[in-house]
Backbone as numpy.savetxt, mean C-alpha at the origin, in Angstrom:
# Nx Ny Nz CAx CAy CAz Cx Cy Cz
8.54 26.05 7.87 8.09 25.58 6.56 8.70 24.22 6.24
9.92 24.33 6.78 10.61 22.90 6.33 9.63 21.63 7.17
9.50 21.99 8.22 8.62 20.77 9.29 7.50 20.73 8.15
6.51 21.48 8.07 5.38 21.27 7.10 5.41 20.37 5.91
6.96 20.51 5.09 7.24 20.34 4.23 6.90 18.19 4.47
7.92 18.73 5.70 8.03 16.85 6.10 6.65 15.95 5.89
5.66 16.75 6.40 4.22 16.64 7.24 3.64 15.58 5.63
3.95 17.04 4.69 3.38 16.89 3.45 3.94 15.12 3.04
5.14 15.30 2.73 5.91 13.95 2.38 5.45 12.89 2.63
5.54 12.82 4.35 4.84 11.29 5.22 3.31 11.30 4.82
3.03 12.29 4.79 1.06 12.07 4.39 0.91 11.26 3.02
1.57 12.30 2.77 1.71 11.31 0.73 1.69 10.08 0.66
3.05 10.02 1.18 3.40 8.40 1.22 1.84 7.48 1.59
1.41 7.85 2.99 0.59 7.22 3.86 -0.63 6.83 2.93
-1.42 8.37 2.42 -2.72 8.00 2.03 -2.61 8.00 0.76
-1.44 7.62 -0.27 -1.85 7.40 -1.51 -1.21 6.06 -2.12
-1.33 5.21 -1.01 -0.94 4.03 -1.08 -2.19 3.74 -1.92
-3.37 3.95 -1.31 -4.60 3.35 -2.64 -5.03 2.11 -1.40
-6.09 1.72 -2.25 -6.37 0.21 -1.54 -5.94 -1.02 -1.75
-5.18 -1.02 -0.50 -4.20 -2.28 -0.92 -5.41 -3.91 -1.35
-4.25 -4.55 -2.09 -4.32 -5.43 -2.30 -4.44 -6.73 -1.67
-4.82 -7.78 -1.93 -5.52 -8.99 -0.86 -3.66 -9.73 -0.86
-3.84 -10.42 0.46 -2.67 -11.20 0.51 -2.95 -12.25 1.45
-2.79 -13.28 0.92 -3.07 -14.66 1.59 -2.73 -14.64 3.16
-2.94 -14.86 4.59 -3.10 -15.21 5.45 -2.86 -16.54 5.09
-1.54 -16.89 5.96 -0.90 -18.19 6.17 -1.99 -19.05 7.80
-1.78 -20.26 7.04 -2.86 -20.77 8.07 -2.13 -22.38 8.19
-2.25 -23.30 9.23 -1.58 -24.10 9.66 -1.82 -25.20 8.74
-1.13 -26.27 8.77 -1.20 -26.98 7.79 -2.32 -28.54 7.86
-2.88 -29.01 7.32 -3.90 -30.10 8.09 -2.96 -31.23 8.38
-3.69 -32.03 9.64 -3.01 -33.22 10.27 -3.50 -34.04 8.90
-3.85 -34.38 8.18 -4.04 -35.61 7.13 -2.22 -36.10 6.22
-2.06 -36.65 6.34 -1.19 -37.38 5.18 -1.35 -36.37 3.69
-0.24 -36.00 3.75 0.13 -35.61 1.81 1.10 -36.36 1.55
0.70 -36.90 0.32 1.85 -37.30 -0.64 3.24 -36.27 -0.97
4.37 -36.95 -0.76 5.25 -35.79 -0.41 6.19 -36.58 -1.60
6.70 -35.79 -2.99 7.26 -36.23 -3.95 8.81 -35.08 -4.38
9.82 -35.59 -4.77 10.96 -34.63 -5.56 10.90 -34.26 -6.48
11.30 -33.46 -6.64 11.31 -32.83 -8.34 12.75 -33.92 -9.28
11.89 -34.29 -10.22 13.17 -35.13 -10.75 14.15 -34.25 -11.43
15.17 -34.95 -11.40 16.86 -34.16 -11.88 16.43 -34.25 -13.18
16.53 -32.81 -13.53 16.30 -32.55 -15.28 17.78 -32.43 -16.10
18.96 -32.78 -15.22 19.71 -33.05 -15.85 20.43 -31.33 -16.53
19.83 -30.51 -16.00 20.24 -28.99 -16.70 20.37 -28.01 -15.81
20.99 -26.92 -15.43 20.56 -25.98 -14.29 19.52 -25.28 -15.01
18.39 -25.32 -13.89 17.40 -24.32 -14.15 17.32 -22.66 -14.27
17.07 -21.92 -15.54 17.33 -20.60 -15.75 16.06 -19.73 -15.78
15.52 -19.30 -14.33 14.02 -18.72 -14.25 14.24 -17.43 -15.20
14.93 -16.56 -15.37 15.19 -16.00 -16.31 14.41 -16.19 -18.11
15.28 -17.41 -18.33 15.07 -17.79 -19.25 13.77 -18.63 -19.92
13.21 -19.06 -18.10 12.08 -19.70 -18.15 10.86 -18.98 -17.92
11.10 -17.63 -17.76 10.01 -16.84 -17.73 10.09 -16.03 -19.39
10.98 -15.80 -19.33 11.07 -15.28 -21.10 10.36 -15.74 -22.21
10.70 -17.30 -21.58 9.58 -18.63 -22.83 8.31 -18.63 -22.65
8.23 -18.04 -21.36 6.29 -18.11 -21.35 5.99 -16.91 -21.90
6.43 -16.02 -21.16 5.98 -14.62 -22.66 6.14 -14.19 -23.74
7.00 -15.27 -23.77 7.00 -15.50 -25.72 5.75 -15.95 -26.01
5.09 -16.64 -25.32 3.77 -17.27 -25.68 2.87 -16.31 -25.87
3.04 -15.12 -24.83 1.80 -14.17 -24.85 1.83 -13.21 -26.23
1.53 -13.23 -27.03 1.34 -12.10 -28.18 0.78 -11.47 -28.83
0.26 -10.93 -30.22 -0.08 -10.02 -30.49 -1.19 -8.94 -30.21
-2.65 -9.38 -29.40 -3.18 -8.02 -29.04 -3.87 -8.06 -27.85
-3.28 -9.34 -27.21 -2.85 -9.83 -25.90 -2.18 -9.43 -24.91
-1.11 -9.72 -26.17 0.58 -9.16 -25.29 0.62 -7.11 -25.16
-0.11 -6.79 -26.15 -0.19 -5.26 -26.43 -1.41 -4.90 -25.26
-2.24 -5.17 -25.28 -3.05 -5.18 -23.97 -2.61 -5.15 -22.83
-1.64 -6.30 -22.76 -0.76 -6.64 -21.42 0.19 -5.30 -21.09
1.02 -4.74 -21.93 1.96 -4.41 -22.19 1.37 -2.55 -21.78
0.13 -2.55 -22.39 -1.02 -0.91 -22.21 -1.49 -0.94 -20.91
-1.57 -1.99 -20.02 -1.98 -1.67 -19.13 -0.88 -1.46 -17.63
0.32 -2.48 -17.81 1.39 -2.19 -16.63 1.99 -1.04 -17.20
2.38 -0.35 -18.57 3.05 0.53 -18.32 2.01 1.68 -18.35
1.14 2.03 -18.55 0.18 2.98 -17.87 -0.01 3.22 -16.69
-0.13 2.25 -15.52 -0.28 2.10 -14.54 1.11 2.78 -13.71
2.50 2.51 -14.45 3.46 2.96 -13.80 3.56 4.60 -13.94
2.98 4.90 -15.08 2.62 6.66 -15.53 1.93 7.02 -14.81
0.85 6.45 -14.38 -0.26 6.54 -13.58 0.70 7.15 -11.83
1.15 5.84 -11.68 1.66 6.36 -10.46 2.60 7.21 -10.12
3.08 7.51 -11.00 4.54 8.50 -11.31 3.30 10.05 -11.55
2.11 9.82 -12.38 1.76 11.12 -11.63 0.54 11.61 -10.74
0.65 10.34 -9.91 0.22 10.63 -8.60 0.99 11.33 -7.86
2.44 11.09 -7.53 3.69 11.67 -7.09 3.71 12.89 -7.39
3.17 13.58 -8.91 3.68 14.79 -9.18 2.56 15.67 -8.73
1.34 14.98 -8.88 0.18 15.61 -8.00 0.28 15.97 -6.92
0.41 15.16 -5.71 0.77 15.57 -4.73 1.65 16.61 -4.36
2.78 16.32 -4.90 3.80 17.29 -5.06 3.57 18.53 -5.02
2.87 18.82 -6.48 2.32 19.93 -6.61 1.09 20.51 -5.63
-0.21 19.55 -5.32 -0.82 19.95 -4.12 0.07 20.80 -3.08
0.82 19.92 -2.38 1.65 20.59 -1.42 2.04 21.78 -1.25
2.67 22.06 -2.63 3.68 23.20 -2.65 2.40 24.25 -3.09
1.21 23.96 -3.41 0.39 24.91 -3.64 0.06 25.37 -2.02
-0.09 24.79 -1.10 -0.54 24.82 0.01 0.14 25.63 0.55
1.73 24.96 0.44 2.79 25.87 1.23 2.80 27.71 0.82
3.15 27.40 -0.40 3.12 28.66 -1.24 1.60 30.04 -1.41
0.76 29.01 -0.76 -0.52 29.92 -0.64 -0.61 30.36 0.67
-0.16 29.68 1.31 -0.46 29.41 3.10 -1.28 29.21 3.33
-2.13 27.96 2.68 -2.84 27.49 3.07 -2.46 26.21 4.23
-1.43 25.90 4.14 -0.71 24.91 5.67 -0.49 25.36 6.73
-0.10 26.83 6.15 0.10 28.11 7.34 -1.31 28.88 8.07
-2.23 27.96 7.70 -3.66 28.69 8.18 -3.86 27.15 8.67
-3.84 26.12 8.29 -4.46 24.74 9.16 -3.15 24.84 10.45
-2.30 25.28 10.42 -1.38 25.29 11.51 -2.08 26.87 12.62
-2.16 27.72 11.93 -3.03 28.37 12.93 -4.47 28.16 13.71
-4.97 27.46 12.58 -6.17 27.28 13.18 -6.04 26.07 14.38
-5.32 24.86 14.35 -4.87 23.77 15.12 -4.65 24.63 16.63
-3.42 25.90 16.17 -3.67 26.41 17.51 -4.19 27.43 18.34
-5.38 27.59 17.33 -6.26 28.48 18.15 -7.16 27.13 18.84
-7.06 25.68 18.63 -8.08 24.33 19.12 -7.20 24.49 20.23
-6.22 24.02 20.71 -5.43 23.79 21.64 -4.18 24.15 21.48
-3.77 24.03 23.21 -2.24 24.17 23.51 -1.60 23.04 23.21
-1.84 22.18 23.45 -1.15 20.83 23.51 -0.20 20.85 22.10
0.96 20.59 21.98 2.00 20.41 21.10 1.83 19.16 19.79
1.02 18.43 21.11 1.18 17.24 20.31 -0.47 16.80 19.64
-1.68 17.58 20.12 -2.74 17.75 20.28 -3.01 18.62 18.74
-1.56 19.66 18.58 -1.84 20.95 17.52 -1.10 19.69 16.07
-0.26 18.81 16.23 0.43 18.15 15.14 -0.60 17.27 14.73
-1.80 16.63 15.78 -2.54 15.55 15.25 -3.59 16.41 14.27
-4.27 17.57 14.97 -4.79 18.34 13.86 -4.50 18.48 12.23
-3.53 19.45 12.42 -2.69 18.87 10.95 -3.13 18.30 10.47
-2.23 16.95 10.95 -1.92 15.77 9.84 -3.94 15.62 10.21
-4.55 15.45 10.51 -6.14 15.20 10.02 -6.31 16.04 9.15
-6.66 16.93 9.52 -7.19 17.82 8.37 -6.59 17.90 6.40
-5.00 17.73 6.60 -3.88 17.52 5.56 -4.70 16.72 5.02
-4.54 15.37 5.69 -5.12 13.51 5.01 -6.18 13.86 4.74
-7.17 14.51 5.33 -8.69 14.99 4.64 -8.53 15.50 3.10
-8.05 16.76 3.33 -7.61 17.31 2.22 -6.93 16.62 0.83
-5.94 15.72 1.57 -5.23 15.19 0.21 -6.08 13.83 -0.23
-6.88 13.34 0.81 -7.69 12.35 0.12 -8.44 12.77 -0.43
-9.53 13.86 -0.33 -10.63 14.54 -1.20 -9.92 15.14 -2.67
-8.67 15.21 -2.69 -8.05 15.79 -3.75 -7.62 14.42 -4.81
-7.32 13.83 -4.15 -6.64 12.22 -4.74 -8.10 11.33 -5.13
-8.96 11.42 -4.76 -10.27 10.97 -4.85 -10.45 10.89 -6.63
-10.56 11.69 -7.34 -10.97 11.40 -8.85 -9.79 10.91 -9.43
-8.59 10.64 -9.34 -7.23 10.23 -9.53 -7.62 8.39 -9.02
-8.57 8.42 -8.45 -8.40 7.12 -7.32 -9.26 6.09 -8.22
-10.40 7.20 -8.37 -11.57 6.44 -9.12 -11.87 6.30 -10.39
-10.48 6.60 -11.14 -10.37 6.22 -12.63 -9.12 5.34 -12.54
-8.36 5.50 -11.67 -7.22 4.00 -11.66 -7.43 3.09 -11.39
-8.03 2.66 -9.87 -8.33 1.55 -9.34 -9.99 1.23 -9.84
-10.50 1.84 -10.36 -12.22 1.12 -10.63 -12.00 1.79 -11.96
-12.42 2.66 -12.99 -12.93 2.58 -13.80 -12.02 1.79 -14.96
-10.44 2.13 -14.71 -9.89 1.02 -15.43 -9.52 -0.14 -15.37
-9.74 -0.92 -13.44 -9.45 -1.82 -13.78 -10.84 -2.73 -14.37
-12.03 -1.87 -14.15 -13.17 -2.73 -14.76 -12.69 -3.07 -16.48
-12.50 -1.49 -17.16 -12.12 -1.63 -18.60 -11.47 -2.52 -19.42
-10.12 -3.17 -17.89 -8.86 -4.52 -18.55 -9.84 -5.55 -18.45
-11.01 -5.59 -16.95 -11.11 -7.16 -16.93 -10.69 -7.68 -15.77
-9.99 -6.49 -14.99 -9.59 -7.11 -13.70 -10.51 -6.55 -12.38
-11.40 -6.51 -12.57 -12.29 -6.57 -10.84 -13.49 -6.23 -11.53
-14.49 -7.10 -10.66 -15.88 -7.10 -10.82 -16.47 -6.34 -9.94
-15.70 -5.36 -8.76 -16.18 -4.71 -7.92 -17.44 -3.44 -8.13
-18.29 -3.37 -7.37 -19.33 -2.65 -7.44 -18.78 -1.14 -7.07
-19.49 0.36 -7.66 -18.75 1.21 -7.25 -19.34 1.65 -5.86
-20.31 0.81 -5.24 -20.23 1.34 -3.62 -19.23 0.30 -3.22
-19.17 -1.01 -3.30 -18.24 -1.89 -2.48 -16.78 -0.94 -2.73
-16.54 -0.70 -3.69 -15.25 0.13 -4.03 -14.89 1.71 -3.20
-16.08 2.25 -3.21 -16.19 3.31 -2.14 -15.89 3.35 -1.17
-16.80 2.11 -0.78 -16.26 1.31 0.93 -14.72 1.59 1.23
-14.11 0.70 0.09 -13.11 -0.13 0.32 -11.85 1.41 0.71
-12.19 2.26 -0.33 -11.85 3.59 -0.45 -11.80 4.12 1.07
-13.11 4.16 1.77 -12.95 4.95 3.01 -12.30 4.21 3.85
-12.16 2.72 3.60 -11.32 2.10 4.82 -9.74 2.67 4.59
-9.65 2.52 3.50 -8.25 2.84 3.42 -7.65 4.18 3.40
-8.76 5.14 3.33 -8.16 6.50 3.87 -8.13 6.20 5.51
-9.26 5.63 6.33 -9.09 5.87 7.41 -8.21 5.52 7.90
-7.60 4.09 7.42 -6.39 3.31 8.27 -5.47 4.20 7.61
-4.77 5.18 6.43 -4.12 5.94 6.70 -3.78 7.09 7.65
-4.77 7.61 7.37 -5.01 8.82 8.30 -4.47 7.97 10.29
-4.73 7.13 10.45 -4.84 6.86 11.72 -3.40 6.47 11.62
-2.96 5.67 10.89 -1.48 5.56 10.58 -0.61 6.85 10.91
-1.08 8.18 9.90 0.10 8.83 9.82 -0.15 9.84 11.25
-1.69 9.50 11.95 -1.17 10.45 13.28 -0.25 9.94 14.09
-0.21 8.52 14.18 0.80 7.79 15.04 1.97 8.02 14.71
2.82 8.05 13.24 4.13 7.91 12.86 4.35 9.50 12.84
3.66 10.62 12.22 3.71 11.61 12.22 4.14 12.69 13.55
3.61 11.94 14.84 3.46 12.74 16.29 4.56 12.19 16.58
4.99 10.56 16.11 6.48 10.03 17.06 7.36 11.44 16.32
7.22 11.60 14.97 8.49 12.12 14.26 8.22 13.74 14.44
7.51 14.51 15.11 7.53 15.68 15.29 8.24 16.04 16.92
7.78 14.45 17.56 8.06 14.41 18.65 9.98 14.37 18.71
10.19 13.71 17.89 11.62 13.38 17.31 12.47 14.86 17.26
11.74 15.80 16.26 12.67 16.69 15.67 12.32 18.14 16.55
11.72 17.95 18.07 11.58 19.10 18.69 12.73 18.54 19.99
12.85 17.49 19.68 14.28 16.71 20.91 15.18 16.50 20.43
15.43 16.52 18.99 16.73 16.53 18.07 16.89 17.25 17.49
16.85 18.71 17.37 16.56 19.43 16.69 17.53 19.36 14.95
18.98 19.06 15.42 19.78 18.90 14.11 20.35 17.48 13.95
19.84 16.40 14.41 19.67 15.26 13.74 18.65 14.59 13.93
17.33 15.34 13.62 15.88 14.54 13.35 16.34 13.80 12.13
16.48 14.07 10.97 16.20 13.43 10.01 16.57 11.98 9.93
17.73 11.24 10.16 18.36 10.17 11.08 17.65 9.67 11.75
17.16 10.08 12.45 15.90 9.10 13.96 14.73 9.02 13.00
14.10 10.09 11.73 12.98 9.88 11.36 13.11 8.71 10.43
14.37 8.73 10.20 14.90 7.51 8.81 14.20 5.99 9.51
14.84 6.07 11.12 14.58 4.78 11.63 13.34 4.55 11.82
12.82 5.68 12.22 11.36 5.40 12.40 10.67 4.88 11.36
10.54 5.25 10.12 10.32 4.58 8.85 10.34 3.72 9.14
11.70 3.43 8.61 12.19 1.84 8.31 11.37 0.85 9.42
11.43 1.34 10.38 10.88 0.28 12.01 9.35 0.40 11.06
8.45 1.39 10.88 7.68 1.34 10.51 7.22 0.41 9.41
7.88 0.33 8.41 7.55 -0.31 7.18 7.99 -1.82 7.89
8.74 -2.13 8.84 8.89 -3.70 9.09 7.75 -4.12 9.52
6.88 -3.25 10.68 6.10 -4.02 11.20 4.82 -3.41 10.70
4.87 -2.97 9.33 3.35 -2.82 8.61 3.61 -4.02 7.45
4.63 -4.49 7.63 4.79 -5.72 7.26 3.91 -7.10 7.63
4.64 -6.95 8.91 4.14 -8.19 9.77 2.47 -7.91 10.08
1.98 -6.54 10.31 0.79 -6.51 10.67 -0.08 -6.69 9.32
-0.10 -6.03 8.44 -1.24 -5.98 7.59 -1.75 -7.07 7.13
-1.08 -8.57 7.29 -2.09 -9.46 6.59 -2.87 -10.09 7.34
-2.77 -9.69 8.76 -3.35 -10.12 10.11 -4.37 -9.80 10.23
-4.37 -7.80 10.13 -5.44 -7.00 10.77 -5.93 -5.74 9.75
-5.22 -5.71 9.05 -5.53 -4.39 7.40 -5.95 -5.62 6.44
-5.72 -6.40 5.61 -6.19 -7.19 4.93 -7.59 -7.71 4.92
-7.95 -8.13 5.83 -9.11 -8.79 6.09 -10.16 -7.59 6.50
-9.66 -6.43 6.02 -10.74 -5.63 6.07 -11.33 -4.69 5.10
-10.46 -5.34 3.63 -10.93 -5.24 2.76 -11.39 -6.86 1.50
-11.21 -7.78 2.33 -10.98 -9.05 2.26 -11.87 -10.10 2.78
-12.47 -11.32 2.62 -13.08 -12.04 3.21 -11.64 -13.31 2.99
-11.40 -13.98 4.22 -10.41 -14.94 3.95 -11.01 -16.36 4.72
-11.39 -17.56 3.76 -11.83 -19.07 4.41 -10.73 -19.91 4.44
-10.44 -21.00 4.66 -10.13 -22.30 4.33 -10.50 -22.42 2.97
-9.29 -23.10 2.28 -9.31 -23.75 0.66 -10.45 -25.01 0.96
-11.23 -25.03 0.09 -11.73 -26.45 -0.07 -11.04 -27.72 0.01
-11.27 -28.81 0.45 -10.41 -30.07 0.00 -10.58 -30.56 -1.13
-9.89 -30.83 -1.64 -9.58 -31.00 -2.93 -8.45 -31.60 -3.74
-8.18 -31.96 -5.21 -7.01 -32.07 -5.57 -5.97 -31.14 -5.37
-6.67 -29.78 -5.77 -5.30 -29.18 -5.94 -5.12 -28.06 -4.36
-5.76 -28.57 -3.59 -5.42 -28.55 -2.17 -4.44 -28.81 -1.67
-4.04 -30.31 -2.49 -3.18 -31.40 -1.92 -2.47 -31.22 -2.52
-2.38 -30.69 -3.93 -1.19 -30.31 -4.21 -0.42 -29.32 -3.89
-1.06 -28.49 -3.78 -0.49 -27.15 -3.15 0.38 -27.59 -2.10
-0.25 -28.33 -1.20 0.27 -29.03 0.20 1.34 -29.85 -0.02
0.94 -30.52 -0.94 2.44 -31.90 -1.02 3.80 -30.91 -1.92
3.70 -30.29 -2.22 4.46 -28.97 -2.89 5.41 -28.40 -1.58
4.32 -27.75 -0.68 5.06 -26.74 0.38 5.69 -27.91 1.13
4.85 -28.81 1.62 5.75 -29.90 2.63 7.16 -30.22 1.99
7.19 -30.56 0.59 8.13 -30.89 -0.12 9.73 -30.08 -0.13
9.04 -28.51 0.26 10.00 -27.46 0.15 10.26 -26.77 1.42
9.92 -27.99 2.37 9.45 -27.34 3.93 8.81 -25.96 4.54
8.02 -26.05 3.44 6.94 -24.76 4.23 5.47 -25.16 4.93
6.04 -24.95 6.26 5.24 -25.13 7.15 3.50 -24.72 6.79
């Protein structure tokens, strides 16, 4: 039950990330000449602190309350996604209903590692079809309501099945290393699964704006332009390549 328990955890994590968000793809810089300028000495140390404080002083009354209704909702929001799941789980465990997708896996096959990929499919099925109306009043019906996405609800659907699938395909890979882990370690899996994470989250780092991004994403070249060049005479300025 405790292994199951794990199963549950890493799935969570995996497929209720939601559909991620767009992130710029860094792209080389053009051979043309930018004007390359300093920031003049203002004579004061600069306090971003203090300089972000002054701009939202600016934002106010049913603006700032708007502003203010929609990030901390969103953090409720996700705090009870967490408890959903949660609770999914332990309904599963506690019904045996995990204890019947684990039988049935091995009445499919012998294979060890053949019976864990089952699972975790069927699980990610399950917890995405469950997370599904949770999905489609956070990310689409309210962010249409603030003002923030013009998305259509099939393009949004789409976007939906990509991102269960690249979970699901995710957590058979990390899921089979870490079962693979705790049948060769038996009393210090948890330690090797820590690393595995962590290794994990570095290089879903490095990968996703490469090869997950752009597949919920269309990414061109900026126009030329003024503020092309500024952008440009900015990064050169601060040596970013």
């Amino acid at each position: 039950m405790a292994l199951r328990t794990i199963l549950c955890v890493l799935l969570a994590a995996l497929v209720t990330a939601g559909v991620a968000r767009a992130q710029a793809v860094p792209a080389a810089a053009p051979t043309t000449s930018v004007s390359v300028q300093t920031l003049p000495d203002m004579g004061v140390k600069f306090d971003p602190q203090r300089a972000t404080s002054a701009y939202l002083a600016e934002v106010s009354g049913a603006a700032r309350t708007r502003s203010d209704a929609y990030f901390e909702g969103r953090i409720q929001l996700r705090a009870l996604d967490i408890v959903y799941v949660v609770i999914l789980s332990g309904l599963l465990l506690w019904l045996r209903g995990a204890a019947g997708i684990c039988d049935w896996a091995e009445e499919r096959t012998r294979s060890r590692s053949g019976r864990v990929a089952l699972v975790i499919l069927v699980y990610g099925l399950i917890l995405a079809a469950a997370l599904f109306p949770l999905a489609l009043y956070q990310d689409y019906f309210r962010e249409h309501a603030y003002g923030l996405s013009s998305q259509s609800l099939v393009a949004w659907l789409g976007d939906y099945g990509i991102a269960c699938a690249v979970g699901l395909a995710v957590a058979l890979v990390v899921g089979s290393i870490i079962y693979a882990v705790i049948r060769r370690a038996p009393h210090g899996w948890w330690l090797w699964a820590a690393g595995i994470i962590i290794a994990f989250q570095v290089v879903t780092a490095m990968v996703y704006p490469v090869f997950v991004a752009p597949l919920f994403n269309h990414y061109a070249p900026m126009p030329d332009g003024q503020l092309k060049q500024d952008i440009l005479g900015l990064a050169h300025a601060n040596g970013v390549p």
